[in-house]
Coordinates of C-alpha atoms in Angstrom, one line a residue:
M1 CA 118.1 119.7 78.7
A2 CA 116.1 117.1 80.2
P3 CA 116.7 116.2 83.2
K4 CA 119.6 113.1 84.2
R5 CA 117.8 109.8 85.9
K6 CA 119.5 108.8 89.2
R7 CA 120.4 105.4 88.4
T8 CA 119.1 102.6 91.4
S9 CA 119.7 99.1 91.8
P10 CA 116.8 96.7 91.5
A11 CA 115.4 96.2 95.1
T12 CA 116.3 92.3 94.0
S13 CA 118.6 91.7 92.4
Y14 CA 118.6 87.6 92.2
Q15 CA 114.9 85.5 91.8
V16 CA 116.6 82.6 91.7
F17 CA 119.9 81.3 93.3
L18 CA 121.5 77.7 92.4
S19 CA 123.1 76.2 94.7
F20 CA 126.1 73.7 93.0
R21 CA 129.5 71.4 93.2
G22 CA 130.8 72.9 90.8
P23 CA 133.0 69.4 89.0
D24 CA 129.9 67.3 88.7
T25 CA 127.5 69.6 86.9
R26 CA 128.6 72.9 85.9
Q27 CA 130.1 72.0 82.6
G28 CA 127.2 70.5 81.8
F29 CA 123.0 70.3 83.8
T30 CA 124.1 73.2 85.8
D31 CA 125.4 75.0 82.3
V32 CA 122.0 73.8 80.7
L33 CA 119.4 74.9 83.4
Y34 CA 121.1 78.1 84.2
H35 CA 120.7 79.5 80.5
A36 CA 117.1 78.6 80.1
L37 CA 116.5 79.7 83.4
V38 CA 118.4 83.3 82.2
D39 CA 116.4 82.7 78.6
A40 CA 113.2 83.0 80.8
G41 CA 114.1 86.3 82.0
I42 CA 114.6 84.7 85.5
R43 CA 117.2 87.0 86.6
V44 CA 120.3 83.7 88.0
F45 CA 122.7 84.6 91.3
R46 CA 125.3 81.3 90.0
D47 CA 128.5 81.2 91.9
N48 CA 132.1 79.7 91.7
E49 CA 132.5 77.4 94.6
E50 CA 135.8 76.6 93.4
I51 CA 137.9 79.9 93.9
R52 CA 136.6 80.7 96.6
K53 CA 139.3 81.3 99.8
G54 CA 138.9 81.7 102.9
E55 CA 136.7 80.3 106.1
Y56 CA 133.4 82.2 105.4
I57 CA 130.5 82.6 102.8
G58 CA 131.1 86.3 101.5
D59 CA 128.6 89.1 101.2
E60 CA 128.0 88.4 98.3
I61 CA 126.5 85.7 98.6
L62 CA 124.7 86.7 101.6
R63 CA 123.0 89.1 99.7
A64 CA 122.2 87.5 97.2
I65 CA 120.5 84.2 98.6
E66 CA 119.0 87.1 100.7
D67 CA 117.9 88.6 97.7
S68 CA 116.3 84.9 96.2
R69 CA 112.5 83.8 95.9
I70 CA 112.7 80.6 94.8
F71 CA 116.4 78.3 95.8
V72 CA 117.9 75.5 93.9
P73 CA 120.2 73.2 95.5
I74 CA 121.4 70.4 92.9
F75 CA 122.5 67.2 95.2
S76 CA 125.3 65.3 93.0
S77 CA 127.5 63.3 94.8
T78 CA 130.0 64.9 96.7
Y79 CA 127.8 67.9 97.1
A80 CA 128.1 67.1 100.5
S81 CA 131.5 67.2 100.2
S82 CA 131.9 71.3 100.7
K83 CA 131.6 73.1 102.7
W84 CA 130.9 75.5 101.3
C85 CA 128.2 73.5 99.3
L86 CA 126.4 73.3 103.0
I87 CA 126.8 76.8 104.1
E88 CA 124.5 77.9 101.3
L89 CA 122.7 75.3 101.7
A90 CA 121.8 75.5 106.0
K91 CA 122.1 79.7 104.6
M92 CA 119.1 79.2 102.4
V93 CA 116.8 76.8 104.8
E94 CA 117.4 80.0 107.3
S95 CA 116.4 82.3 104.9
K96 CA 112.9 80.4 103.1
E97 CA 112.1 79.9 107.6
G98 CA 112.0 83.7 108.1
S99 CA 110.0 84.8 105.1
S100 CA 106.6 84.3 105.8
G101 CA 106.8 81.4 103.2
S102 CA 107.3 84.3 100.3
K103 CA 110.8 81.9 99.9
R104 CA 111.1 77.9 98.6
I105 CA 113.7 75.8 97.9
L106 CA 113.4 73.7 95.1
P107 CA 115.9 70.8 95.4
I108 CA 117.1 68.7 92.5
F109 CA 118.0 64.8 92.6
Y110 CA 120.8 65.0 89.9
D111 CA 122.5 61.7 90.7
V112 CA 121.1 60.5 94.2
S113 CA 118.3 59.5 95.7
V114 CA 116.0 61.9 98.4
D115 CA 117.2 59.0 101.4
D116 CA 121.3 60.0 99.9
V117 CA 120.1 63.8 100.7
K118 CA 118.2 62.5 103.4
L119 CA 121.6 61.3 105.4
K120 CA 120.0 57.3 105.7
T121 CA 122.3 56.1 103.6
E122 CA 126.6 56.3 103.7
L123 CA 126.8 58.5 101.0
Y124 CA 126.1 61.8 103.0
T125 CA 127.4 60.5 106.1
K126 CA 130.6 59.7 105.0
A127 CA 131.4 63.0 103.8
L128 CA 130.0 64.6 106.9
S129 CA 132.7 62.8 109.5
I130 CA 135.4 63.6 107.5
H131 CA 134.2 67.7 108.0
R132 CA 133.6 66.6 111.7
E133 CA 137.7 66.8 112.1
K134 CA 137.7 70.5 110.2
F135 CA 134.9 72.0 112.3
S136 CA 133.1 72.0 115.4
T137 CA 130.5 69.2 116.2
D138 CA 127.4 72.5 116.3
I139 CA 128.2 73.4 113.0
V140 CA 127.9 70.4 111.2
H141 CA 125.0 69.4 112.9
Q142 CA 123.3 72.5 111.3
W143 CA 124.7 70.8 108.1
E144 CA 122.5 67.4 109.0
E145 CA 119.8 69.7 109.6
A146 CA 119.0 71.9 106.2
L147 CA 119.5 68.7 104.6
R148 CA 117.7 66.2 106.0
E149 CA 114.9 69.4 105.8
A150 CA 115.9 70.0 102.1
G151 CA 114.7 65.8 101.3
K152 CA 111.8 66.4 103.0
I153 CA 111.0 68.9 100.1
K154 CA 109.4 67.7 97.1
G155 CA 111.6 67.6 94.7
W156 CA 112.9 67.5 90.2
E157 CA 114.5 63.8 90.4
L158 CA 117.1 63.6 87.0
K159 CA 117.4 59.8 86.3
D160 CA 117.0 59.8 81.9
K161 CA 115.0 62.9 81.4
G162 CA 117.8 64.3 79.1
H163 CA 119.3 67.8 80.4
A164 CA 117.5 70.3 77.9
E165 CA 113.9 68.3 78.6
F166 CA 114.4 68.8 81.6
A167 CA 115.5 72.4 82.1
K168 CA 112.7 73.0 80.4
A169 CA 110.4 71.6 82.5
F170 CA 111.5 73.3 85.4
V171 CA 111.6 76.7 83.9
R172 CA 107.5 76.6 83.6
K173 CA 108.0 76.0 86.8
V174 CA 110.2 78.1 88.3
S175 CA 108.5 81.0 86.1
V176 CA 104.9 79.3 88.5
E177 CA 106.4 80.0 90.9
L178 CA 107.4 83.7 90.2
K179 CA 104.3 85.0 88.3
V180 CA 103.7 88.0 89.5
N181 CA 101.2 90.5 87.6
K182 CA 102.7 93.3 87.1
Q183 CA 101.0 96.6 86.4
Y184 CA 100.7 98.0 83.3
V185 CA 103.0 101.6 82.5
T186 CA 103.0 104.0 79.6
R187 CA 106.4 103.4 77.4
S188 CA 106.2 107.4 78.0
L189 CA 106.4 107.0 81.8
V190 CA 108.9 110.0 83.3
E191 CA 110.5 107.6 86.4
R192 CA 110.4 109.9 89.8
I193 CA 113.3 107.9 90.9
D194 CA 113.1 109.8 93.7
E195 CA 109.7 109.5 95.1
Q196 CA 109.9 106.0 94.3
D197 CA 112.6 106.2 97.0
A198 CA 111.0 107.8 99.4
L199 CA 107.9 106.1 99.1
I200 CA 110.3 103.0 99.4
S201 CA 112.2 104.6 102.5
L202 CA 108.7 105.3 104.2
L203 CA 108.1 101.3 103.5
H204 CA 110.8 100.7 105.7
L205 CA 111.0 97.2 103.4
K206 CA 114.0 95.7 106.7
S207 CA 111.5 96.3 109.3
S208 CA 110.7 92.6 108.6
H209 CA 108.6 92.4 111.9
D210 CA 105.6 94.5 112.1
V211 CA 103.4 95.2 109.4
R212 CA 103.3 99.3 107.5
L213 CA 100.9 100.7 105.3
V214 CA 101.6 104.3 103.5
W215 CA 99.0 106.6 102.9
I216 CA 99.3 108.4 100.1
H217 CA 97.4 111.8 99.2
G218 CA 97.1 114.6 96.1
M219 CA 94.6 115.6 93.7
G220 CA 93.7 113.7 91.3
G221 CA 96.1 114.0 87.8
I222 CA 98.8 113.9 90.2
G223 CA 100.4 110.6 89.4
K224 CA 99.4 108.4 93.0
T225 CA 98.4 105.6 90.9
T226 CA 101.4 106.1 88.6
L227 CA 104.0 106.0 91.6
A228 CA 102.6 102.9 93.4
K229 CA 102.3 101.2 90.3
A230 CA 106.3 101.7 89.7
V231 CA 106.5 100.9 93.0
F232 CA 104.8 97.5 93.1
N233 CA 106.7 96.3 90.1
R234 CA 109.6 97.3 91.7
L235 CA 109.0 95.4 94.8
C236 CA 106.1 92.6 93.8
D237 CA 109.6 89.8 93.9
H238 CA 110.7 90.6 97.7
F239 CA 107.3 88.9 98.7
G240 CA 105.2 85.6 99.2
G241 CA 101.9 87.2 97.2
C242 CA 101.2 90.2 96.0
C243 CA 98.0 92.9 95.1
F244 CA 97.1 95.7 93.1
L245 CA 93.6 97.2 93.4
L246 CA 93.2 99.3 90.8
D247 CA 89.9 102.2 91.5
V248 CA 88.5 101.2 94.9
L249 CA 86.1 103.6 94.5
E250 CA 84.7 102.7 91.7
T251 CA 84.2 99.2 91.8
T252 CA 83.3 99.8 95.3
K253 CA 80.1 100.9 93.1
R254 CA 79.7 99.1 90.7
K255 CA 80.4 95.4 92.0
G256 CA 80.4 95.3 95.5
I257 CA 83.6 95.5 97.8
D258 CA 83.1 91.6 98.1
H259 CA 84.0 91.1 94.4
L260 CA 87.7 94.0 95.3
Q261 CA 87.9 91.0 98.3
R262 CA 87.6 88.1 95.9
Q263 CA 90.4 89.4 93.9
L264 CA 92.5 90.1 96.9
L265 CA 92.3 87.0 98.1
Q266 CA 92.5 85.4 94.3
D267 CA 95.6 87.5 93.8
L268 CA 97.2 86.1 97.2
G269 CA 96.2 82.9 96.0
V270 CA 94.1 82.0 98.3
K271 CA 90.3 80.6 97.7
S272 CA 87.6 83.3 97.7
A273 CA 84.5 81.0 96.1
D274 CA 83.0 81.1 99.9
I275 CA 82.4 84.2 99.9
S276 CA 79.0 85.5 99.9
D277 CA 78.5 89.2 101.3
E278 CA 81.6 91.3 102.4
N279 CA 81.9 90.2 106.6
D280 CA 82.2 86.8 104.0
G281 CA 84.9 87.6 103.2
I282 CA 86.2 90.0 106.7
Q283 CA 86.2 87.0 108.2
I284 CA 88.5 84.7 105.2
I285 CA 91.3 87.8 105.4
S286 CA 91.5 88.5 108.2
T287 CA 92.0 85.1 109.6
Q288 CA 94.2 83.7 105.5
L289 CA 96.7 85.9 105.4
Q290 CA 98.4 86.2 108.9
D291 CA 101.3 84.3 108.0
R292 CA 101.5 85.5 104.3
K293 CA 104.4 88.1 104.2
V294 CA 102.0 90.1 101.6
L295 CA 102.5 93.8 99.6
V296 CA 98.8 95.1 98.9
V297 CA 98.6 97.9 97.0
L298 CA 94.7 99.9 96.7
D299 CA 94.5 102.8 94.7
D300 CA 91.7 105.4 95.7
V301 CA 90.5 105.3 98.1
H302 CA 88.3 107.4 99.9
D303 CA 86.8 106.0 103.4
Q304 CA 87.7 103.9 105.8
E305 CA 85.3 101.5 106.1
Q306 CA 86.5 100.5 102.4
I307 CA 90.2 99.5 103.9
G308 CA 88.3 98.4 107.2
K309 CA 86.8 95.5 105.1
L310 CA 89.9 95.3 103.2
A311 CA 93.4 96.2 105.0
G312 CA 91.3 96.6 108.2
E313 CA 94.0 95.6 111.5
A314 CA 97.8 95.2 110.7
G315 CA 97.3 91.6 112.1
W316 CA 94.9 90.6 109.0
F317 CA 98.5 89.9 107.2
G318 CA 101.5 88.1 108.5
K319 CA 105.3 90.1 110.3
G320 CA 107.1 92.1 107.4
S321 CA 103.4 93.3 105.0
R322 CA 103.0 96.2 103.5
I323 CA 100.2 98.3 102.8
I324 CA 100.3 101.3 100.0
I325 CA 96.4 103.1 99.8
T326 CA 96.1 106.2 97.2
S327 CA 93.3 108.7 98.1
R328 CA 92.1 112.4 97.4
N329 CA 91.1 112.3 101.0
K330 CA 94.2 113.6 103.8
N331 CA 92.4 112.0 106.2
V332 CA 95.0 109.0 107.6
P333 CA 93.1 105.6 108.1
V334 CA 93.1 103.8 110.9
F335 CA 95.4 101.3 111.1
E336 CA 95.2 98.7 114.9
G337 CA 97.9 97.4 115.6
G338 CA 100.6 99.1 112.4
R339 CA 102.2 101.8 111.5
V340 CA 101.4 104.6 109.4
E341 CA 103.9 106.7 106.8
I342 CA 102.0 109.3 104.9
L343 CA 103.5 110.4 101.5
E344 CA 102.1 113.5 99.9
A345 CA 102.2 113.0 96.3
E346 CA 103.6 116.5 94.9
S347 CA 103.3 117.8 91.3
M348 CA 105.8 117.9 89.0
K349 CA 108.9 119.3 88.8
F350 CA 109.8 122.0 85.3
E351 CA 111.8 119.6 84.0
E352 CA 110.3 116.3 84.4
S353 CA 106.7 118.2 82.7
L354 CA 109.3 119.3 80.0
L355 CA 110.2 115.5 79.7
L356 CA 106.8 114.2 79.6
F357 CA 105.0 117.0 77.4
S358 CA 107.7 116.3 75.0
R359 CA 107.5 112.9 74.7
H360 CA 103.9 113.5 73.7
A361 CA 104.2 116.4 72.2
F362 CA 107.0 115.0 69.9
G363 CA 108.0 111.8 70.7
K364 CA 111.4 112.9 71.5
E365 CA 113.5 114.2 75.0
N366 CA 113.4 117.8 74.4
P367 CA 111.4 120.4 71.8
P368 CA 112.1 121.8 69.5
E369 CA 113.9 125.0 69.3
D370 CA 110.7 126.9 67.8
F371 CA 108.3 125.2 69.2
R372 CA 110.7 125.7 73.2
G373 CA 108.8 128.5 73.8
L374 CA 104.7 127.7 73.4
S375 CA 105.6 124.2 75.4
E376 CA 107.1 127.0 78.1
K377 CA 104.1 128.3 78.4
V378 CA 101.8 124.9 78.4
V379 CA 104.0 123.3 80.9
R380 CA 103.5 126.5 83.0
I381 CA 100.2 126.6 82.6
T382 CA 99.6 122.5 83.4
G383 CA 101.5 123.2 87.1
G384 CA 103.1 120.2 86.4
L385 CA 99.9 117.7 86.2
P386 CA 101.3 113.9 84.7
L387 CA 97.4 113.9 83.2
S388 CA 97.2 117.8 81.9
L389 CA 100.3 117.3 79.9
E390 CA 99.6 113.6 78.5
V391 CA 96.1 114.6 77.1
V392 CA 97.5 118.0 76.2
G393 CA 100.6 117.1 74.4
S394 CA 99.2 114.4 72.4
Q395 CA 96.6 117.0 71.4
L396 CA 98.9 118.8 69.8
R397 CA 101.5 116.2 68.3
T398 CA 99.3 117.1 65.2
S399 CA 99.3 120.5 64.7
Y400 CA 103.6 120.2 65.3
E401 CA 103.8 117.4 62.4
H402 CA 102.2 120.4 60.2
R403 CA 103.5 123.6 62.0
D404 CA 101.0 124.8 63.1
R405 CA 102.0 127.0 65.5
V406 CA 97.9 128.7 65.2
H407 CA 96.0 126.1 66.1
W408 CA 99.1 125.2 69.0
N409 CA 98.3 129.9 70.2
H410 CA 94.2 128.6 70.5
I411 CA 94.6 125.7 72.7
I412 CA 97.4 127.9 74.7
G413 CA 94.3 130.8 74.9
S414 CA 92.0 128.2 75.4
L415 CA 93.7 127.3 78.3
Q416 CA 95.0 129.8 80.1
K417 CA 91.7 130.6 80.4
I418 CA 90.2 127.5 82.3
P419 CA 91.2 128.5 86.3
A420 CA 93.9 125.4 87.1
R421 CA 91.6 124.0 89.6
K422 CA 89.7 123.5 86.9
V423 CA 91.3 120.1 85.6
Q424 CA 88.1 117.8 83.8
D425 CA 87.3 121.3 81.9
R426 CA 90.7 121.5 80.3
L427 CA 90.5 117.7 79.4
K428 CA 87.8 118.4 77.3
I429 CA 89.1 120.0 75.2
S430 CA 90.4 117.2 73.8
Y431 CA 87.2 115.3 74.3
D432 CA 85.2 118.1 72.3
A433 CA 88.3 118.1 69.6
L434 CA 87.4 114.3 68.6
D435 CA 85.1 113.3 65.6
C436 CA 81.0 111.8 66.9
E437 CA 82.3 108.6 66.4
A438 CA 85.6 108.5 68.5
K439 CA 83.6 110.4 71.6
K440 CA 80.4 108.1 71.7
I441 CA 83.3 105.2 72.1
F442 CA 84.6 107.2 74.4
L443 CA 82.1 107.4 76.3
D444 CA 80.5 104.2 76.3
I445 CA 84.5 102.8 77.7
A446 CA 84.3 105.7 80.8
C447 CA 81.0 104.4 81.6
F448 CA 81.0 100.6 81.3
F449 CA 84.7 99.3 79.8
I450 CA 87.1 100.9 82.4
N451 CA 89.4 97.1 83.2
E452 CA 87.1 95.2 80.9
E453 CA 88.7 93.3 78.2
K454 CA 88.4 94.6 74.2
T455 CA 86.0 92.4 73.3
K456 CA 83.1 93.1 74.0
A457 CA 83.2 96.4 73.2
I458 CA 84.3 95.6 70.1
Y459 CA 81.2 93.2 69.4
M460 CA 79.3 96.3 70.6
W461 CA 81.1 98.6 68.2
Q462 CA 80.8 96.6 65.1
S463 CA 77.0 96.3 65.8
C464 CA 76.7 100.0 65.4
G465 CA 78.4 100.2 62.4
F466 CA 80.9 101.6 64.3
K467 CA 84.9 101.7 62.8
P468 CA 86.1 100.1 66.2
Y469 CA 90.3 99.7 66.0
L470 CA 90.8 103.0 63.9
A471 CA 88.4 105.3 67.1
V472 CA 90.5 103.5 69.8
K473 CA 93.6 104.5 68.1
E474 CA 92.7 108.0 67.7
L475 CA 91.9 107.8 71.4
V476 CA 95.4 106.2 72.6
D477 CA 96.7 108.7 70.9
A478 CA 94.7 111.4 72.8
S479 CA 96.4 109.8 75.8
L480 CA 92.1 109.7 76.2
I481 CA 93.2 105.5 76.9
K482 CA 95.3 103.9 77.9
L483 CA 95.5 99.7 76.9
A484 CA 96.9 97.6 79.0
D485 CA 98.6 94.8 76.7
D486 CA 96.7 95.7 74.0
K487 CA 93.6 94.2 75.4
K488 CA 92.2 95.9 79.0
F489 CA 91.0 98.8 78.4
S490 CA 92.2 101.4 81.3
M491 CA 91.1 105.1 81.7
H492 CA 92.4 107.7 84.2
D493 CA 89.9 109.2 86.9
Q494 CA 89.5 112.1 86.1
L495 CA 89.0 111.2 82.1
R496 CA 85.7 109.0 83.6
D497 CA 84.6 111.6 85.2
L498 CA 84.4 113.6 82.7
G499 CA 82.5 111.3 80.3
R500 CA 80.3 110.4 83.3
K501 CA 80.0 114.6 84.0
I502 CA 79.4 114.4 80.3
V503 CA 76.9 111.4 80.2
C504 CA 74.7 113.6 82.9
D505 CA 74.7 116.6 81.0
E506 CA 73.8 115.4 78.2
R507 CA 70.1 114.8 79.9
L508 CA 70.1 117.6 82.3
K509 CA 70.0 120.0 79.0
D510 CA 66.2 117.5 77.7
L511 CA 64.8 116.2 81.4
G512 CA 62.3 114.7 79.1
K513 CA 65.7 112.0 77.1
P514 CA 66.0 108.9 78.5
C515 CA 69.9 108.7 79.4
S516 CA 72.0 106.7 76.6
R517 CA 74.0 104.9 79.3
I518 CA 73.1 103.2 81.9
W519 CA 76.5 102.0 83.9
M520 CA 75.4 101.7 87.7
H521 CA 73.7 97.3 87.5
E522 CA 70.9 98.0 90.6
D523 CA 69.9 100.6 87.6
A524 CA 70.5 98.6 84.9
L525 CA 68.8 95.8 86.1
K526 CA 65.5 97.8 87.4
V527 CA 65.2 99.3 83.7
V528 CA 65.4 95.5 82.2
R529 CA 62.7 94.2 84.8
E530 CA 60.4 97.3 84.4
E531 CA 61.8 98.2 80.6
E532 CA 61.1 102.5 82.1
G533 CA 61.8 105.5 80.8
T534 CA 64.5 104.1 78.6
N535 CA 64.8 104.0 75.0
L536 CA 66.8 100.6 75.9
Y537 CA 64.8 98.1 72.7
L538 CA 66.3 94.3 73.6
K539 CA 66.4 93.3 70.3
N540 CA 69.4 95.1 69.1
L541 CA 70.9 94.6 72.0
V542 CA 74.3 92.5 71.8
V543 CA 76.5 92.6 75.0
L544 CA 74.2 92.2 78.3
D545 CA 76.6 92.5 81.7
L546 CA 74.6 90.8 84.8
S547 CA 77.7 89.4 85.7
E548 CA 78.7 89.3 90.0
S549 CA 74.8 89.9 89.9
S550 CA 71.4 88.3 92.4
I551 CA 69.7 86.8 90.1
S552 CA 69.1 83.2 89.8
E553 CA 67.2 80.7 87.4
T554 CA 63.5 82.0 88.9
W555 CA 64.3 86.0 87.3
T556 CA 61.6 87.2 85.6
G557 CA 63.4 88.8 83.6
W558 CA 64.4 85.4 81.7
R559 CA 61.7 86.6 79.8
H560 CA 62.9 89.6 77.9
I561 CA 66.4 87.2 76.9
R562 CA 63.8 85.2 73.6
M563 CA 64.3 89.3 72.8
C564 CA 67.6 89.4 72.1
K565 CA 68.0 88.6 68.4
E566 CA 71.7 90.4 68.4
L567 CA 72.6 88.8 71.2
K568 CA 76.6 88.0 71.8
V569 CA 77.6 87.8 74.6
L570 CA 75.8 87.5 77.8
D571 CA 78.1 87.6 81.4
L572 CA 77.0 85.8 84.1
K573 CA 80.7 85.1 86.0
R574 CA 80.0 84.8 89.6
C575 CA 76.4 84.9 89.7
N576 CA 75.5 83.2 92.7
H577 CA 72.4 82.7 93.7
L578 CA 72.5 80.6 89.9
T579 CA 72.4 77.0 90.5
K580 CA 71.8 75.4 86.8
M581 CA 71.5 77.9 82.4
P582 CA 67.5 79.0 82.5
E583 CA 66.3 77.1 79.3
V584 CA 66.0 80.1 77.6
A585 CA 69.9 80.6 77.9
Q586 CA 70.4 77.4 76.8
S587 CA 69.1 77.3 73.8
W588 CA 69.9 80.8 73.0
R589 CA 73.7 79.9 73.5
D590 CA 72.7 76.4 72.1

């Protein structure tokens, strides 16, 4: 049987809290706004203040305010006449002030002016005078301060706008405020809720006065990145800014640590154009995020040096911030001023492994009875490694559809001959089963196109006479690559390393043969400059990616661009030393 999933409530129940006076707006404007927000997929708390009893705000309201990131007080003519509205407003202001910038108040002035809310007219001051007869001076003063504070915030005036028109524009604003780039996870994911909850427990979110780092370590392919993505997606609404940096080790090698510094700052809403080198990046990160409560994930980190340039000290971030790092390295980093927790990623349990394998091999939760024994053999051989289960399961799916038990036994026999620690050798069985065109495209993605949009690659493959859409589908079906949102290629680092090893091994077999693929910027620039020892024919070049390089308009390599008759893509993003487009590039563009 498939393992039962433990159901837990999400870390954040609500994103938006509506505070309004029922008799004024419930049946009209507020109802329209509420449904517009909900229809946009936003989780909204809408309370009925008219049916409350007692003198104190309930736990449900307090939890909703604590959970929400955006507060929307709808100021109407009798808003200040309701003690419940004023209690909510005071709690919202208090929650915002203690959120380190992660929460916002977006006031709506329904049929009142900003001056009414700032208590510069008699409309709300009369209502507060009545409250003074029933409540203490301190309480009424707190309400007055909350109103004045809300009045200082640039809000939205309804004026003569129609309710539906206003709601549409307001929903767009809220959606932008809530926007977080959640991480892609495969639909066949087995939610290991217990493991996610263990990580969340170590993050200790209730402790809002410190900065914590959780170090997740374990062998490649065990599911560290998937765990970090799942928790990131659950918690990102909890913070004022979120950033997930994938493949830190690989990106540092290819593009430099300053590229990651820019991405970190951009994702957290800080201008990063001034970064000219990694020292600039350290300076900006360490000074511009000190008052921000953020969630940062650094994936596949290799050493302390990388951490030191991205999240070197707790003091770089605001109180309540959390840093998650995944690594194959057991050595725990120094995190000055903060607390470090350690989580060792574990292999999947047998039942979880069988579920994941079944989803890929059979497209359902459990193996058919006539293939159960063979399925359990595969699960035991792969040792609970999610990557191996996905790839092997996908490879066997076609054989199952033809009820080809002979092929199943052949693959199982091949897996048994390879030691468990040699994960790449086991994965190569699936690579060897690809047709020639799919193999070439797999190697291209491994070397060039991980975390890149597919457009450049499709141009290149079509110019080679390939049928890329069919080959990409074959690779996706084989679980050798993933296509996030049908746009960006992603690939597990074990598969990436396998692809690059195959390319290097091809060259070692024939030392006189030039390398078929060059994926490091420095090596590629050297080839373009020197044209030595390579099979690079510039007249056939289709895609030239020079992004984030140090080239300038005086670079001697520009003369070679004239030879690129088939060039369709020239990528010059973030070439900071390039102050104007060279004439040859302008003529090519025209």
